[in-house]
Tab-separated table of C-alpha atoms in Angstrom:
chain	number	residue	atom	x	y	z
Y	118	UNK	CA	86.437	127.826	90.497
Y	119	UNK	CA	90.284	126.463	89.808
Y	120	UNK	CA	92.328	129.412	88.631
Y	121	UNK	CA	95.970	129.331	88.040
Y	122	UNK	CA	99.415	131.853	87.456
Y	123	UNK	CA	101.070	132.241	84.883
Y	124	UNK	CA	104.705	134.035	84.675
Y	125	UNK	CA	106.294	135.225	81.449
Y	126	UNK	CA	108.441	132.870	79.643
Y	127	UNK	CA	108.238	129.907	81.483
Y	128	UNK	CA	107.895	127.279	78.439
Y	129	UNK	CA	106.634	123.621	78.404
Y	130	UNK	CA	107.306	120.898	76.738
Y	131	UNK	CA	104.227	120.567	75.530
Y	132	UNK	CA	105.321	124.590	73.858
Y	133	UNK	CA	101.818	126.620	74.994
Y	134	UNK	CA	104.054	129.305	76.407
Y	135	UNK	CA	103.830	129.850	80.296
Y	136	UNK	CA	102.954	127.677	83.390
Y	137	UNK	CA	101.667	128.180	86.889
Y	138	UNK	CA	103.198	129.840	89.380
Y	139	UNK	CA	102.883	127.333	92.246
Y	140	UNK	CA	103.430	126.977	96.110
Y	141	UNK	CA	104.835	123.228	97.748
Y	142	UNK	CA	105.049	122.774	100.947
Y	143	UNK	CA	105.542	118.918	101.304
Y	144	UNK	CA	102.730	117.620	99.028
Y	145	UNK	CA	100.129	120.598	99.494
Y	146	UNK	CA	100.586	122.717	96.725
Y	147	UNK	CA	98.601	125.693	96.821
Y	148	UNK	CA	97.797	127.908	93.564
Y	149	UNK	CA	97.325	131.387	93.279
Y	150	UNK	CA	95.870	134.466	91.627
Y	151	UNK	CA	96.235	137.678	93.592
Y	152	UNK	CA	95.032	136.811	97.315
Y	153	UNK	CA	92.873	134.276	96.009
Y	154	UNK	CA	93.538	130.934	96.727
Y	155	UNK	CA	91.741	127.161	95.584
Y	156	UNK	CA	89.779	125.504	98.074
Y	157	UNK	CA	90.069	121.847	97.258
Y	158	UNK	CA	92.786	120.940	98.668
Y	159	UNK	CA	95.107	118.119	96.709
Y	160	UNK	CA	96.191	115.463	98.742
Y	161	UNK	CA	99.354	113.231	97.425
Y	162	UNK	CA	98.272	109.814	95.997
Y	163	UNK	CA	99.750	106.639	93.678
Y	164	UNK	CA	96.996	105.424	91.789
Y	165	UNK	CA	96.986	103.882	88.438
Y	166	UNK	CA	94.414	105.350	85.535
Y	167	UNK	CA	94.017	106.388	82.149
Y	168	UNK	CA	93.187	108.834	79.935
Y	169	UNK	CA	92.145	109.686	76.241
Y	170	UNK	CA	91.899	113.046	74.769
Y	171	UNK	CA	88.202	113.798	73.879
Y	172	UNK	CA	87.490	113.159	69.804
Y	173	UNK	CA	86.272	115.354	67.847
Y	174	UNK	CA	84.868	112.867	65.246
Y	175	UNK	CA	82.706	110.811	66.928
Y	176	UNK	CA	85.444	108.189	67.314
Y	177	UNK	CA	85.703	105.833	70.500
Y	178	UNK	CA	88.576	107.593	72.855
Y	179	UNK	CA	91.860	105.572	72.713
Y	180	UNK	CA	93.180	105.768	75.866
Y	181	UNK	CA	96.757	106.123	77.937
Y	182	UNK	CA	98.070	103.953	81.011
Y	183	UNK	CA	99.481	106.459	83.165
Y	184	UNK	CA	99.904	106.854	87.341
Y	185	UNK	CA	97.920	109.919	89.440
Y	186	UNK	CA	100.122	111.775	91.740
Y	187	UNK	CA	97.851	113.975	93.873
Y	188	UNK	CA	94.234	114.358	93.790
Y	189	UNK	CA	90.985	115.911	95.147
Y	190	UNK	CA	87.120	116.464	94.747
Y	191	UNK	CA	88.180	119.021	92.139
Y	192	UNK	CA	90.753	117.671	89.992
Y	193	UNK	CA	93.991	115.460	89.881
Y	194	UNK	CA	97.736	115.920	88.429
Y	195	UNK	CA	99.281	112.484	86.930
Y	196	UNK	CA	103.020	111.847	85.410
Y	197	UNK	CA	102.663	110.796	81.049
Y	198	UNK	CA	105.779	110.515	78.881
Y	199	UNK	CA	102.601	112.022	76.338
Y	200	UNK	CA	102.952	115.230	75.181
Y	201	UNK	CA	99.693	117.212	75.827
Y	202	UNK	CA	98.678	120.585	75.156
Y	203	UNK	CA	97.407	123.303	77.886
Y	204	UNK	CA	93.917	123.244	78.240
Y	205	UNK	CA	93.532	120.250	76.295
Y	206	UNK	CA	90.286	118.547	77.129
Y	207	UNK	CA	90.633	114.312	78.753
Y	208	UNK	CA	87.954	111.571	79.685
Y	209	UNK	CA	90.008	109.662	82.389
Y	210	UNK	CA	89.754	106.225	84.376
Y	211	UNK	CA	90.167	105.498	87.946
Y	212	UNK	CA	89.846	103.379	90.291
Y	213	UNK	CA	89.517	104.715	94.312
Y	214	UNK	CA	90.918	102.023	96.750
Y	215	UNK	CA	87.368	101.189	98.547
Y	216	UNK	CA	85.265	101.619	96.560
Y	217	UNK	CA	83.360	99.098	93.807
Y	218	UNK	CA	82.488	101.546	91.103
Y	219	UNK	CA	85.156	102.807	88.653
Y	220	UNK	CA	85.357	106.890	88.686
Y	221	UNK	CA	84.867	108.421	84.884
Y	222	UNK	CA	85.868	111.807	84.883
Y	223	UNK	CA	86.534	114.500	82.386
Y	224	UNK	CA	88.717	117.616	82.522
Y	225	UNK	CA	91.202	119.524	81.469
Y	226	UNK	CA	94.440	120.454	81.170
Y	227	UNK	CA	96.204	123.321	83.644
Y	228	UNK	CA	99.215	123.279	84.007
Y	229	UNK	CA	102.300	120.968	82.574
Y	230	UNK	CA	105.209	121.015	85.189
Y	231	UNK	CA	108.479	119.492	83.279
Y	232	UNK	CA	110.197	120.335	86.169
Y	233	UNK	CA	110.128	117.343	88.551
Y	234	UNK	CA	111.638	114.436	88.940
Y	235	UNK	CA	109.918	112.725	86.935
Y	236	UNK	CA	112.912	111.339	84.617
Y	237	UNK	CA	111.237	111.641	81.008
Y	238	UNK	CA	107.894	111.881	82.167
Y	239	UNK	CA	105.801	115.550	82.261
Y	240	UNK	CA	103.053	115.997	84.951
Y	241	UNK	CA	100.097	117.522	84.665
Y	242	UNK	CA	97.127	119.358	86.622
Y	243	UNK	CA	93.768	118.552	85.671
Y	244	UNK	CA	90.930	120.643	86.573
Y	245	UNK	CA	87.261	118.117	86.262
Y	246	UNK	CA	84.377	119.158	84.624
Y	247	UNK	CA	82.748	116.239	85.789
Y	248	UNK	CA	83.139	113.286	87.684
Y	249	UNK	CA	80.940	110.565	87.915
Y	250	UNK	CA	81.483	109.297	91.394
Y	251	UNK	CA	82.004	112.364	93.557
Y	252	UNK	CA	80.893	110.974	97.314
Y	253	UNK	CA	83.390	108.065	96.663
Y	254	UNK	CA	85.891	110.341	95.652
Y	255	UNK	CA	85.256	112.846	98.370
Y	256	UNK	CA	85.540	110.059	100.950
Y	257	UNK	CA	88.660	108.524	99.339
Y	258	UNK	CA	90.917	111.933	99.261
Y	259	UNK	CA	89.586	113.408	103.011
Y	260	UNK	CA	90.151	109.133	103.752
Y	261	UNK	CA	94.013	110.232	102.814
Y	262	UNK	CA	94.448	113.936	103.861
Y	263	UNK	CA	96.288	114.238	107.690
Y	264	UNK	CA	95.863	117.903	107.522
Y	265	UNK	CA	92.948	117.479	110.139
Y	266	UNK	CA	94.372	115.561	112.387
Y	267	UNK	CA	97.480	118.960	112.346
Y	268	UNK	CA	95.160	121.300	112.730
Y	269	UNK	CA	93.830	120.151	115.879
Y	270	UNK	CA	97.055	119.448	117.195
Y	271	UNK	CA	97.645	123.318	116.658
Y	272	UNK	CA	93.792	123.950	118.274
Y	273	UNK	CA	95.044	121.758	121.092
Y	274	UNK	CA	98.521	123.832	121.928
Y	275	UNK	CA	99.787	120.027	121.648
Y	276	UNK	CA	103.648	119.097	120.780
Y	277	UNK	CA	103.535	116.384	119.021
Y	278	UNK	CA	100.983	114.142	117.285
Y	279	UNK	CA	101.501	109.847	116.885
Y	280	UNK	CA	99.941	107.758	114.901
Y	281	UNK	CA	100.420	103.950	114.958
Y	282	UNK	CA	98.443	101.236	113.587
Y	283	UNK	CA	95.537	99.721	116.106
Y	284	UNK	CA	95.400	102.825	118.468
Y	285	UNK	CA	94.188	106.322	117.934
Y	286	UNK	CA	96.019	109.009	117.102
Y	287	UNK	CA	97.122	110.784	120.608
Y	288	UNK	CA	98.772	114.153	120.804
Y	289	UNK	CA	101.166	115.601	123.383
Y	290	UNK	CA	100.088	118.476	125.655
Y	291	UNK	CA	102.491	119.526	128.273
Y	292	UNK	CA	104.286	116.319	128.140
Y	293	UNK	CA	100.906	114.095	128.949
Y	294	UNK	CA	99.453	112.052	125.664
Y	295	UNK	CA	95.630	112.216	124.963
Y	296	UNK	CA	93.978	110.728	122.357
Y	297	UNK	CA	92.379	113.097	119.640
Y	298	UNK	CA	90.843	110.655	118.080
Y	299	UNK	CA	88.045	108.259	119.642
Y	300	UNK	CA	88.952	105.354	117.347
Y	301	UNK	CA	91.848	103.170	116.415
Y	302	UNK	CA	93.207	103.143	113.179
Y	303	UNK	CA	93.664	100.171	111.218
Y	304	UNK	CA	97.848	99.912	109.661
Y	305	UNK	CA	95.709	101.247	106.193
Y	306	UNK	CA	94.417	104.456	107.414
Y	307	UNK	CA	97.743	105.384	108.670
Y	308	UNK	CA	99.590	104.358	105.748
Y	309	UNK	CA	97.254	105.913	103.334
Y	310	UNK	CA	97.347	109.219	105.962
Y	311	UNK	CA	101.053	109.127	105.612
Y	312	UNK	CA	101.622	108.851	101.892
Y	313	UNK	CA	99.275	111.681	101.537
Y	314	UNK	CA	102.175	113.657	102.603
Y	315	UNK	CA	104.526	111.524	100.831
Y	316	UNK	CA	106.073	112.896	96.976
Y	317	UNK	CA	107.077	109.895	95.317
Y	318	UNK	CA	111.068	109.946	95.913
Y	319	UNK	CA	110.042	110.248	99.854
Y	320	UNK	CA	108.287	107.049	98.905
Y	321	UNK	CA	110.857	104.711	97.242
Y	322	UNK	CA	113.351	106.330	100.241
Y	323	UNK	CA	110.672	105.007	102.733
Y	324	UNK	CA	109.982	101.567	101.404
Y	325	UNK	CA	114.428	101.239	100.899
Y	326	UNK	CA	115.506	102.820	104.367
Y	327	UNK	CA	111.943	101.957	106.651
Y	328	UNK	CA	112.598	104.966	107.658
Y	329	UNK	CA	112.468	108.854	107.036
Y	330	UNK	CA	112.537	112.416	108.503
Y	331	UNK	CA	111.884	115.270	106.776
Y	332	UNK	CA	110.128	118.835	107.540
Y	333	UNK	CA	106.517	119.285	106.285
Y	334	UNK	CA	105.642	123.572	106.163
Y	335	UNK	CA	102.132	124.485	105.567
Y	336	UNK	CA	100.678	127.805	105.138
Y	337	UNK	CA	98.819	129.420	108.076
Y	338	UNK	CA	98.958	126.245	109.903
Y	339	UNK	CA	102.500	125.736	110.672
Y	340	UNK	CA	105.640	123.596	110.672
Y	341	UNK	CA	106.435	119.646	111.836
Y	342	UNK	CA	109.427	117.985	111.844
Y	343	UNK	CA	108.304	114.269	110.801
Y	344	UNK	CA	109.423	111.215	111.136
Y	345	UNK	CA	108.009	107.755	109.639
Y	346	UNK	CA	109.553	104.310	109.778
Y	347	UNK	CA	108.376	100.049	109.916
Y	348	UNK	CA	107.434	99.153	112.789
Y	349	UNK	CA	106.429	95.219	112.926
Y	350	UNK	CA	105.716	95.737	109.563
Y	351	UNK	CA	103.144	98.924	109.694
Y	352	UNK	CA	104.186	102.581	109.305
Y	353	UNK	CA	104.108	104.401	112.141
Y	354	UNK	CA	104.394	108.462	112.159
Y	355	UNK	CA	105.598	111.359	114.793
Y	356	UNK	CA	105.248	114.745	114.055
Y	357	UNK	CA	107.104	117.469	116.470
Y	358	UNK	CA	105.733	121.041	116.471
Y	359	UNK	CA	108.702	123.326	115.883
Y	360	UNK	CA	107.831	126.551	117.300
Y	361	UNK	CA	109.053	129.338	115.586
Y	362	UNK	CA	108.974	132.265	118.114
Y	363	UNK	CA	112.418	133.381	119.254
Y	364	UNK	CA	112.386	132.337	122.788
Y	365	UNK	CA	113.435	135.673	125.370
Y	366	UNK	CA	115.822	135.903	127.920
Y	367	UNK	CA	113.557	135.183	130.499
Y	368	UNK	CA	112.076	132.355	129.286
Y	369	UNK	CA	115.275	130.719	128.761
Y	370	UNK	CA	116.200	131.885	132.533
Y	371	UNK	CA	119.591	133.665	131.897
Y	372	UNK	CA	121.019	135.697	133.885
Y	373	UNK	CA	121.149	139.258	133.876
Y	374	UNK	CA	124.893	138.868	132.935
Y	375	UNK	CA	123.546	137.677	129.603
Y	376	UNK	CA	121.039	140.927	128.866
Y	377	UNK	CA	123.872	143.158	128.710
Y	378	UNK	CA	125.961	141.238	125.987
Y	379	UNK	CA	122.856	140.942	124.065
């Protein structure tokens, strides 16, 4: 079950008092209450959608167009200039890539964030109550979620992960490159995986500069220095593992005189 933590005194534009305390690492979001944390991980995505408040008078919903900023099988976030109170129930429609069906969902606003870099827009978090096409939605979310590859990279003790269009994802272990998945990734697959890590501002920088460097940190998994660039019109990415363990003098091969100075 999705839970949020509120922070006393925090105001939202909806005027509903407290907002959620959230820990952000790149675009992987974790919402906590005590030691419990959400099991459904949201992945960054820019998807056109529309939403409407569920009417109480039996009239047809009055839809407003918006952009989803992250999504999971259990909910999504979206930005809109319209002020919506916390706990408001919504009906939503969004077109999931590579699906010929429109996803219809009902849910409720569970957090509001008016402090992100969205200009005049407000970001809202929605927990789904019902979803019309759960399998299509889950398939899409998994297709843009890079974390399973990073988890495999950590298990194999790899120093880097390389993603390129038309080849298998490869990792570097003890200086040697080898495939980590026995299938080639299409340009669209690589782009979806990489874009699933990027905030809107980083996507803009990548499209403008054709190159992007940033640090990625995922709690209890690891840290990486990431380079994303375009090669022959397609996105490529390299994830370099950052070792947080301080090296010893022995591992550095330093003489005893240096040890005495320490």
